[in-house]
Amino acid sequence: MAETDIRESNTRESDTREFVELEFTKLSKLVGSIQPLLELINLWRILGYGMLFLALLDIIEMFVPPNFMNPSWEFQTMGRLVNQVGVPLIATLFVFSGKLTKRSKWELPVLALLSRLTLLVALLYILLIPLGVFNTVRLYNTNLEQIKTGYEQRLSQANQVEQQLNKTSPVEIDNLIKSQGGSLNGRNAEDVKNQIISQLTQAKQQLKTQKETNQSSVTVNLLKNSVKWNLGALVSAALFITIWKETRWARKKAG
């Protein structure tokens, strides 16, 4: 009976050792497979810091020199901030990859600062939306006024020429053409005068058509960019808020 108990005890110990050795082998293989991934995460983080620095340089370039209160500059700058938001978003994702795994001590306060900055950036993108709408209205009114002013100036010039022609007699037209080295070539001066007036009428109609086309084109392009950039600002704000929520661990660790 005692010998049987001893054999059973030895068998259990042997099974235990085999189990431990098997699990240790599995763990070693797992660590070996994770190690390249950790090295890749380190590369991602380096790329992230580099991309954030490049994005910062782009932002500085956008605001130098500043031209605040200029609706065109503000609107275009908003568009650039929205169009280039992908770089800081991807860079931030790279920097926070792997959470606290293999982090240097200096990174902890940096991560906490970046986490808080994502909320600040989100708020700035939210503030861009009313500014974008306001500038859209200002640019719309300014563009229409410029088109209207240009149209009225050219129309006024055409009307002045038409009025002068109406006051000019056929003889004066004949003399004017001859003074410039031309000739009626047997045509009636009155017919020439009427032909010129008819061409002026067509030119004025073309001016009106061109004005309407320009108004339509400017309005469509302005509204298209406004919708694109305002929606882009909203989505960007939502993404930065999501990053801020998901990086709570960085703020807690630093705190």
PDB file of C-alpha atoms in Angstrom:
ATOM      1  CA  MET A   1       0.000   0.000   0.000  1.00  0.00           C
ATOM      2  CA  ALA A   2       2.816   2.396   0.874  1.00  0.00           C
ATOM      3  CA  GLU A   3       4.688   1.534  -2.318  1.00  0.00           C
ATOM      4  CA  THR A   4       1.528   2.247  -4.345  1.00  0.00           C
ATOM      5  CA  ASP A   5       1.151   5.670  -2.686  1.00  0.00           C
ATOM      6  CA  ILE A   6       4.800   6.466  -3.436  1.00  0.00           C
ATOM      7  CA  ARG A   7       4.401   5.524  -7.112  1.00  0.00           C
ATOM      8  CA  GLU A   8       1.258   7.630  -7.412  1.00  0.00           C
ATOM      9  CA  SER A   9       3.030  10.577  -5.737  1.00  0.00           C
ATOM     10  CA  ASN A  10       5.985  10.278  -8.118  1.00  0.00           C
ATOM     11  CA  THR A  11       3.603  10.089 -11.061  1.00  0.00           C
ATOM     12  CA  ARG A  12       1.797  13.284  -9.945  1.00  0.00           C
ATOM     13  CA  GLU A  13       5.126  15.076  -9.478  1.00  0.00           C
ATOM     14  CA  SER A  14       6.241  13.964 -12.952  1.00  0.00           C
ATOM     15  CA  ASP A  15       2.968  15.150 -14.485  1.00  0.00           C
ATOM     16  CA  THR A  16       3.316  18.465 -12.672  1.00  0.00           C
ATOM     17  CA  ARG A  17       6.845  18.967 -13.970  1.00  0.00           C
ATOM     18  CA  GLU A  18       5.767  18.131 -17.509  1.00  0.00           C
ATOM     19  CA  PHE A  19       2.861  20.563 -17.248  1.00  0.00           C
ATOM     20  CA  VAL A  20       5.102  23.317 -15.902  1.00  0.00           C
ATOM     21  CA  GLU A  21       7.712  22.691 -18.593  1.00  0.00           C
ATOM     22  CA  LEU A  22       4.996  22.726 -21.283  1.00  0.00           C
ATOM     23  CA  GLU A  23       3.508  25.976 -20.022  1.00  0.00           C
ATOM     24  CA  PHE A  24       6.961  27.541 -19.718  1.00  0.00           C
ATOM     25  CA  THR A  25       7.694  26.546 -23.328  1.00  0.00           C
ATOM     26  CA  LYS A  26       4.434  28.136 -24.449  1.00  0.00           C
ATOM     27  CA  LEU A  27       5.223  31.295 -22.475  1.00  0.00           C
ATOM     28  CA  SER A  28       8.710  31.506 -24.003  1.00  0.00           C
ATOM     29  CA  LYS A  29       7.255  31.207 -27.501  1.00  0.00           C
ATOM     30  CA  LEU A  30       4.669  33.865 -26.674  1.00  0.00           C
ATOM     31  CA  VAL A  31       7.329  36.245 -25.382  1.00  0.00           C
ATOM     32  CA  GLY A  32       9.396  35.580 -28.484  1.00  0.00           C
ATOM     33  CA  SER A  33       6.444  36.427 -30.730  1.00  0.00           C
ATOM     34  CA  ILE A  34       5.599  39.570 -28.732  1.00  0.00           C
ATOM     35  CA  GLN A  35       9.136  40.969 -28.812  1.00  0.00           C
ATOM     36  CA  PRO A  36       9.046  41.995 -32.524  1.00  0.00           C
ATOM     37  CA  LEU A  37       5.680  43.623 -31.902  1.00  0.00           C
ATOM     38  CA  LEU A  38       7.119  45.650 -29.029  1.00  0.00           C
ATOM     39  CA  GLU A  39       9.976  46.789 -31.270  1.00  0.00           C
ATOM     40  CA  LEU A  40       7.410  47.780 -33.906  1.00  0.00           C
ATOM     41  CA  ILE A  41       5.465  49.767 -31.295  1.00  0.00           C
ATOM     42  CA  ASN A  42       8.641  51.660 -30.430  1.00  0.00           C
ATOM     43  CA  LEU A  43       9.034  52.523 -34.108  1.00  0.00           C
ATOM     44  CA  TRP A  44       5.404  53.707 -34.251  1.00  0.00           C
ATOM     45  CA  ARG A  45       5.989  55.970 -31.269  1.00  0.00           C
ATOM     46  CA  ILE A  46       9.093  57.524 -32.835  1.00  0.00           C
ATOM     47  CA  LEU A  47       7.155  58.120 -36.051  1.00  0.00           C
ATOM     48  CA  GLY A  48       4.320  59.623 -34.020  1.00  0.00           C
ATOM     49  CA  TYR A  49       6.537  62.146 -32.252  1.00  0.00           C
ATOM     50  CA  GLY A  50       8.146  63.073 -35.561  1.00  0.00           C
ATOM     51  CA  MET A  51       4.797  63.520 -37.309  1.00  0.00           C
ATOM     52  CA  LEU A  52       3.500  65.681 -34.457  1.00  0.00           C
ATOM     53  CA  PHE A  53       6.538  67.925 -34.771  1.00  0.00           C
ATOM     54  CA  LEU A  54       6.034  68.255 -38.537  1.00  0.00           C
ATOM     55  CA  ALA A  55       2.345  69.001 -37.996  1.00  0.00           C
ATOM     56  CA  LEU A  56       3.310  71.730 -35.523  1.00  0.00           C
ATOM     57  CA  LEU A  57       5.593  73.297 -38.132  1.00  0.00           C
ATOM     58  CA  ASP A  58       2.721  73.300 -40.647  1.00  0.00           C
ATOM     59  CA  ILE A  59       0.434  75.016 -38.157  1.00  0.00           C
ATOM     60  CA  ILE A  60       3.042  77.680 -37.408  1.00  0.00           C
ATOM     61  CA  GLU A  61       3.438  78.275 -41.139  1.00  0.00           C
ATOM     62  CA  MET A  62      -0.341  78.711 -41.492  1.00  0.00           C
ATOM     63  CA  PHE A  63      -0.459  81.486 -38.905  1.00  0.00           C
ATOM     64  CA  VAL A  64       2.666  83.388 -39.989  1.00  0.00           C
ATOM     65  CA  PRO A  65       1.888  86.096 -40.774  1.00  0.00           C
ATOM     66  CA  PRO A  66      -1.564  86.176 -39.142  1.00  0.00           C
ATOM     67  CA  ASN A  67      -4.363  88.065 -40.821  1.00  0.00           C
ATOM     68  CA  PHE A  68      -7.229  87.868 -38.364  1.00  0.00           C
ATOM     69  CA  MET A  69     -10.477  89.694 -39.156  1.00  0.00           C
ATOM     70  CA  ASN A  70      -9.895  88.913 -42.833  1.00  0.00           C
ATOM     71  CA  PRO A  71     -12.756  86.523 -43.688  1.00  0.00           C
ATOM     72  CA  SER A  72     -10.956  85.066 -46.712  1.00  0.00           C
ATOM     73  CA  TRP A  73      -7.769  84.282 -44.733  1.00  0.00           C
ATOM     74  CA  GLU A  74      -9.728  82.866 -41.791  1.00  0.00           C
ATOM     75  CA  PHE A  75     -11.871  80.703 -44.098  1.00  0.00           C
ATOM     76  CA  GLN A  76      -8.875  79.340 -46.020  1.00  0.00           C
ATOM     77  CA  THR A  77      -6.932  78.705 -42.804  1.00  0.00           C
ATOM     78  CA  MET A  78      -9.884  76.781 -41.410  1.00  0.00           C
ATOM     79  CA  GLY A  79      -9.896  74.680 -44.573  1.00  0.00           C
ATOM     80  CA  ARG A  80      -6.201  73.896 -44.211  1.00  0.00           C
ATOM     81  CA  LEU A  81      -6.629  72.923 -40.555  1.00  0.00           C
ATOM     82  CA  VAL A  82      -9.416  70.510 -41.488  1.00  0.00           C
ATOM     83  CA  ASN A  83      -7.716  69.105 -44.585  1.00  0.00           C
ATOM     84  CA  GLN A  84      -4.473  68.384 -42.703  1.00  0.00           C
ATOM     85  CA  VAL A  85      -6.024  67.002 -39.516  1.00  0.00           C
ATOM     86  CA  GLY A  86      -5.243  63.432 -40.555  1.00  0.00           C
ATOM     87  CA  VAL A  87      -1.531  63.831 -39.792  1.00  0.00           C
ATOM     88  CA  PRO A  88      -1.865  64.813 -36.091  1.00  0.00           C
ATOM     89  CA  LEU A  89      -4.628  62.224 -35.602  1.00  0.00           C
ATOM     90  CA  ILE A  90      -2.464  59.373 -36.924  1.00  0.00           C
ATOM     91  CA  ALA A  91       0.574  60.733 -35.084  1.00  0.00           C
ATOM     92  CA  THR A  92      -1.349  60.815 -31.807  1.00  0.00           C
ATOM     93  CA  LEU A  93      -2.497  57.231 -32.387  1.00  0.00           C
ATOM     94  CA  PHE A  94       1.120  56.157 -32.919  1.00  0.00           C
ATOM     95  CA  VAL A  95       2.347  57.986 -29.803  1.00  0.00           C
ATOM     96  CA  PHE A  96      -0.269  56.387 -27.539  1.00  0.00           C
ATOM     97  CA  SER A  97       0.130  52.885 -29.033  1.00  0.00           C
ATOM     98  CA  GLY A  98       1.035  50.212 -26.517  1.00  0.00           C
ATOM     99  CA  LYS A  99      -0.203  52.332 -23.611  1.00  0.00           C
ATOM    100  CA  LEU A 100       2.416  52.141 -20.799  1.00  0.00           C
ATOM    101  CA  THR A 101       4.408  49.215 -22.202  1.00  0.00           C
ATOM    102  CA  LYS A 102       8.167  49.919 -22.322  1.00  0.00           C
ATOM    103  CA  ARG A 103       7.761  53.640 -21.637  1.00  0.00           C
ATOM    104  CA  SER A 104      10.586  55.903 -20.568  1.00  0.00           C
ATOM    105  CA  LYS A 105      10.069  58.037 -17.458  1.00  0.00           C
ATOM    106  CA  TRP A 106      10.134  61.276 -19.456  1.00  0.00           C
ATOM    107  CA  GLU A 107       7.229  60.044 -21.588  1.00  0.00           C
ATOM    108  CA  LEU A 108       4.717  59.866 -18.748  1.00  0.00           C
ATOM    109  CA  PRO A 109       4.247  63.653 -18.287  1.00  0.00           C
ATOM    110  CA  VAL A 110       4.420  64.096 -22.070  1.00  0.00           C
ATOM    111  CA  LEU A 111       1.625  61.578 -22.581  1.00  0.00           C
ATOM    112  CA  ALA A 112      -0.491  63.258 -19.907  1.00  0.00           C
ATOM    113  CA  LEU A 113       0.045  66.637 -21.571  1.00  0.00           C
ATOM    114  CA  LEU A 114      -0.810  65.267 -25.022  1.00  0.00           C
ATOM    115  CA  SER A 115      -3.946  63.644 -23.618  1.00  0.00           C
ATOM    116  CA  ARG A 116      -5.139  66.969 -22.202  1.00  0.00           C
ATOM    117  CA  LEU A 117      -4.175  68.784 -25.404  1.00  0.00           C
ATOM    118  CA  THR A 118      -6.464  66.515 -27.427  1.00  0.00           C
ATOM    119  CA  LEU A 119      -9.441  67.929 -25.500  1.00  0.00           C
ATOM    120  CA  LEU A 120      -8.214  71.489 -26.083  1.00  0.00           C
ATOM    121  CA  VAL A 121      -7.773  70.805 -29.814  1.00  0.00           C
ATOM    122  CA  ALA A 122     -11.271  69.301 -29.950  1.00  0.00           C
ATOM    123  CA  LEU A 123     -12.718  72.472 -28.406  1.00  0.00           C
ATOM    124  CA  LEU A 124     -10.816  74.613 -30.921  1.00  0.00           C
ATOM    125  CA  TYR A 125     -12.263  72.616 -33.811  1.00  0.00           C
ATOM    126  CA  ILE A 126     -15.748  73.058 -32.343  1.00  0.00           C
ATOM    127  CA  LEU A 127     -15.146  76.826 -32.188  1.00  0.00           C
ATOM    128  CA  LEU A 128     -14.152  76.759 -35.868  1.00  0.00           C
ATOM    129  CA  ILE A 129     -17.705  75.788 -36.846  1.00  0.00           C
ATOM    130  CA  PRO A 130     -19.525  79.054 -35.930  1.00  0.00           C
ATOM    131  CA  LEU A 131     -16.528  81.006 -37.246  1.00  0.00           C
ATOM    132  CA  GLY A 132     -16.760  79.089 -40.506  1.00  0.00           C
ATOM    133  CA  VAL A 133     -20.489  79.767 -40.853  1.00  0.00           C
ATOM    134  CA  PHE A 134     -19.992  83.455 -40.071  1.00  0.00           C
ATOM    135  CA  ASN A 135     -17.185  83.792 -42.613  1.00  0.00           C
ATOM    136  CA  THR A 136     -19.237  81.946 -45.209  1.00  0.00           C
ATOM    137  CA  VAL A 137     -21.947  84.585 -44.929  1.00  0.00           C
ATOM    138  CA  ARG A 138     -19.403  87.424 -45.026  1.00  0.00           C
ATOM    139  CA  LEU A 139     -17.629  86.003 -48.080  1.00  0.00           C
ATOM    140  CA  TYR A 140     -20.941  85.367 -49.833  1.00  0.00           C
ATOM    141  CA  ASN A 141     -21.992  88.995 -49.407  1.00  0.00           C
ATOM    142  CA  THR A 142     -18.528  90.304 -50.328  1.00  0.00           C
ATOM    143  CA  ASN A 143     -18.282  88.186 -53.473  1.00  0.00           C
ATOM    144  CA  LEU A 144     -21.754  89.187 -54.651  1.00  0.00           C
ATOM    145  CA  GLU A 145     -20.954  92.842 -54.026  1.00  0.00           C
ATOM    146  CA  GLN A 146     -17.712  92.584 -56.011  1.00  0.00           C
ATOM    147  CA  ILE A 147     -19.449  90.871 -58.926  1.00  0.00           C
ATOM    148  CA  LYS A 148     -22.257  93.419 -58.845  1.00  0.00           C
ATOM    149  CA  THR A 149     -19.801  96.340 -58.742  1.00  0.00           C
ATOM    150  CA  GLY A 150     -17.793  95.007 -61.678  1.00  0.00           C
ATOM    151  CA  TYR A 151     -20.950  94.373 -63.678  1.00  0.00           C
ATOM    152  CA  GLU A 152     -22.328  97.853 -63.008  1.00  0.00           C
ATOM    153  CA  GLN A 153     -19.042  99.498 -64.003  1.00  0.00           C
ATOM    154  CA  ARG A 154     -18.891  97.682 -67.342  1.00  0.00           C
ATOM    155  CA  LEU A 155     -22.605  98.255 -67.936  1.00  0.00           C
ATOM    156  CA  SER A 156     -22.165 101.954 -67.229  1.00  0.00           C
ATOM    157  CA  GLN A 157     -19.354 102.153 -69.769  1.00  0.00           C
ATOM    158  CA  ALA A 158     -21.498 100.407 -72.384  1.00  0.00           C
ATOM    159  CA  ASN A 159     -24.430 102.738 -71.673  1.00  0.00           C
ATOM    160  CA  GLN A 160     -22.182 105.806 -72.042  1.00  0.00           C
ATOM    161  CA  VAL A 161     -20.957 104.601 -75.434  1.00  0.00           C
ATOM    162  CA  GLU A 162     -24.542 103.904 -76.495  1.00  0.00           C
ATOM    163  CA  GLN A 163     -25.685 107.360 -75.405  1.00  0.00           C
ATOM    164  CA  GLN A 164     -22.841 108.991 -77.317  1.00  0.00           C
ATOM    165  CA  LEU A 165     -23.745 107.003 -80.432  1.00  0.00           C
ATOM    166  CA  ASN A 166     -27.380 108.022 -80.155  1.00  0.00           C
ATOM    167  CA  LYS A 167     -26.283 111.666 -80.101  1.00  0.00           C
ATOM    168  CA  THR A 168     -23.896 111.212 -83.052  1.00  0.00           C
ATOM    169  CA  SER A 169     -25.181 112.026 -86.514  1.00  0.00           C
ATOM    170  CA  PRO A 170     -24.445 109.836 -89.580  1.00  0.00           C
ATOM    171  CA  VAL A 171     -22.124 112.538 -90.916  1.00  0.00           C
ATOM    172  CA  GLU A 172     -20.124 112.572 -87.705  1.00  0.00           C
ATOM    173  CA  ILE A 173     -19.836 108.784 -87.826  1.00  0.00           C
ATOM    174  CA  ASP A 174     -18.600 108.993 -91.407  1.00  0.00           C
ATOM    175  CA  ASN A 175     -16.040 111.648 -90.453  1.00  0.00           C
ATOM    176  CA  LEU A 176     -14.936 109.643 -87.402  1.00  0.00           C
ATOM    177  CA  ILE A 177     -14.327 106.501 -89.451  1.00  0.00           C
ATOM    178  CA  LYS A 178     -12.425 108.472 -92.114  1.00  0.00           C
ATOM    179  CA  SER A 179     -10.302 110.196 -89.460  1.00  0.00           C
ATOM    180  CA  GLN A 180      -9.141 106.789 -88.268  1.00  0.00           C
ATOM    181  CA  GLY A 181      -8.200 105.757 -91.809  1.00  0.00           C
ATOM    182  CA  GLY A 182     -11.331 103.680 -92.412  1.00  0.00           C
ATOM    183  CA  SER A 183     -14.148 103.802 -94.915  1.00  0.00           C
ATOM    184  CA  LEU A 184     -17.845 102.992 -95.005  1.00  0.00           C
ATOM    185  CA  ASN A 185     -17.299 101.107 -98.274  1.00  0.00           C
ATOM    186  CA  GLY A 186     -20.590 102.267 -99.640  1.00  0.00           C
ATOM    187  CA  ARG A 187     -22.538 101.413 -96.524  1.00  0.00           C
ATOM    188  CA  ASN A 188     -25.049 103.791 -94.999  1.00  0.00           C
ATOM    189  CA  ALA A 189     -23.722 105.602 -91.937  1.00  0.00           C
ATOM    190  CA  GLU A 190     -27.045 105.178 -90.170  1.00  0.00           C
ATOM    191  CA  ASP A 191     -26.907 101.413 -90.733  1.00  0.00           C
ATOM    192  CA  VAL A 192     -23.388 101.292 -89.313  1.00  0.00           C
ATOM    193  CA  LYS A 193     -24.576 103.255 -86.294  1.00  0.00           C
ATOM    194  CA  ASN A 194     -27.501 100.868 -85.725  1.00  0.00           C
ATOM    195  CA  GLN A 195     -25.208  97.879 -86.115  1.00  0.00           C
ATOM    196  CA  ILE A 196     -22.855  99.215 -83.436  1.00  0.00           C
ATOM    197  CA  ILE A 197     -25.794  99.901 -81.095  1.00  0.00           C
ATOM    198  CA  SER A 198     -27.058  96.348 -81.704  1.00  0.00           C
ATOM    199  CA  GLN A 199     -23.627  94.954 -80.809  1.00  0.00           C
ATOM    200  CA  LEU A 200     -23.609  97.034 -77.625  1.00  0.00           C
ATOM    201  CA  THR A 201     -27.034  95.642 -76.699  1.00  0.00           C
ATOM    202  CA  GLN A 202     -25.710  92.109 -77.183  1.00  0.00           C
ATOM    203  CA  ALA A 203     -22.623  92.953 -75.117  1.00  0.00           C
ATOM    204  CA  LYS A 204     -24.803  94.206 -72.259  1.00  0.00           C
ATOM    205  CA  GLN A 205     -26.839  90.989 -72.361  1.00  0.00           C
ATOM    206  CA  GLN A 206     -23.615  88.988 -72.269  1.00  0.00           C
ATOM    207  CA  LEU A 207     -22.466  91.018 -69.270  1.00  0.00           C
ATOM    208  CA  LYS A 208     -25.686  90.143 -67.456  1.00  0.00           C
ATOM    209  CA  THR A 209     -25.346  86.457 -68.307  1.00  0.00           C
ATOM    210  CA  GLN A 210     -21.716  86.480 -67.194  1.00  0.00           C
ATOM    211  CA  LYS A 211     -22.682  88.146 -63.913  1.00  0.00           C
ATOM    212  CA  GLU A 212     -25.317  85.485 -63.196  1.00  0.00           C
ATOM    213  CA  THR A 213     -22.879  82.697 -64.100  1.00  0.00           C
ATOM    214  CA  ASN A 214     -20.197  84.143 -61.824  1.00  0.00           C
ATOM    215  CA  GLN A 215     -22.662  84.521 -58.969  1.00  0.00           C
ATOM    216  CA  SER A 216     -23.800  80.929 -59.335  1.00  0.00           C
ATOM    217  CA  SER A 217     -20.248  79.574 -59.588  1.00  0.00           C
ATOM    218  CA  VAL A 218     -18.960  81.542 -56.605  1.00  0.00           C
ATOM    219  CA  THR A 219     -21.974  80.583 -54.480  1.00  0.00           C
ATOM    220  CA  VAL A 220     -21.701  76.865 -55.261  1.00  0.00           C
ATOM    221  CA  ASN A 221     -17.943  76.724 -54.581  1.00  0.00           C
ATOM    222  CA  LEU A 222     -18.291  78.700 -51.368  1.00  0.00           C
ATOM    223  CA  LEU A 223     -21.135  76.574 -50.018  1.00  0.00           C
ATOM    224  CA  LYS A 224     -19.381  73.351 -51.046  1.00  0.00           C
ATOM    225  CA  ASN A 225     -16.210  74.278 -49.170  1.00  0.00           C
ATOM    226  CA  SER A 226     -18.194  75.586 -46.208  1.00  0.00           C
ATOM    227  CA  VAL A 227     -20.153  72.354 -45.788  1.00  0.00           C
ATOM    228  CA  LYS A 228     -17.029  70.242 -46.273  1.00  0.00           C
ATOM    229  CA  TRP A 229     -14.888  72.167 -43.806  1.00  0.00           C
ATOM    230  CA  ASN A 230     -17.560  72.664 -41.146  1.00  0.00           C
ATOM    231  CA  LEU A 231     -18.487  68.966 -41.178  1.00  0.00           C
ATOM    232  CA  GLY A 232     -14.783  68.136 -41.186  1.00  0.00           C
ATOM    233  CA  ALA A 233     -14.258  70.322 -38.125  1.00  0.00           C
ATOM    234  CA  LEU A 234     -17.133  68.546 -36.348  1.00  0.00           C
ATOM    235  CA  VAL A 235     -15.768  65.078 -37.152  1.00  0.00           C
ATOM    236  CA  SER A 236     -12.249  66.154 -36.141  1.00  0.00           C
ATOM    237  CA  ALA A 237     -13.542  67.405 -32.792  1.00  0.00           C
ATOM    238  CA  ALA A 238     -15.365  64.112 -32.207  1.00  0.00           C
ATOM    239  CA  LEU A 239     -12.216  62.102 -32.979  1.00  0.00           C
ATOM    240  CA  PHE A 240     -10.033  64.179 -30.643  1.00  0.00           C
ATOM    241  CA  ILE A 241     -12.613  63.850 -27.856  1.00  0.00           C
ATOM    242  CA  THR A 242     -12.593  60.078 -28.393  1.00  0.00           C
ATOM    243  CA  ILE A 243      -8.794  60.035 -28.078  1.00  0.00           C
ATOM    244  CA  TRP A 244      -9.054  62.134 -24.901  1.00  0.00           C
ATOM    245  CA  LYS A 245     -11.511  59.645 -23.382  1.00  0.00           C
ATOM    246  CA  GLU A 246      -9.489  56.590 -24.379  1.00  0.00           C
ATOM    247  CA  THR A 247      -6.226  58.005 -22.977  1.00  0.00           C
ATOM    248  CA  ARG A 248      -7.522  58.483 -19.452  1.00  0.00           C
ATOM    249  CA  TRP A 249      -4.832  55.999 -18.347  1.00  0.00           C
ATOM    250  CA  ALA A 250      -2.112  58.488 -19.353  1.00  0.00           C
ATOM    251  CA  ARG A 251      -3.576  61.249 -17.190  1.00  0.00           C
ATOM    252  CA  LYS A 252      -4.073  58.929 -14.223  1.00  0.00           C
ATOM    253  CA  LYS A 253      -0.527  57.589 -14.396  1.00  0.00           C
ATOM    254  CA  ALA A 254       0.953  61.081 -14.476  1.00  0.00           C
ATOM    255  CA  GLY A 255      -1.304  62.217 -11.672  1.00  0.00           C
TER     256      GLY A 255
END
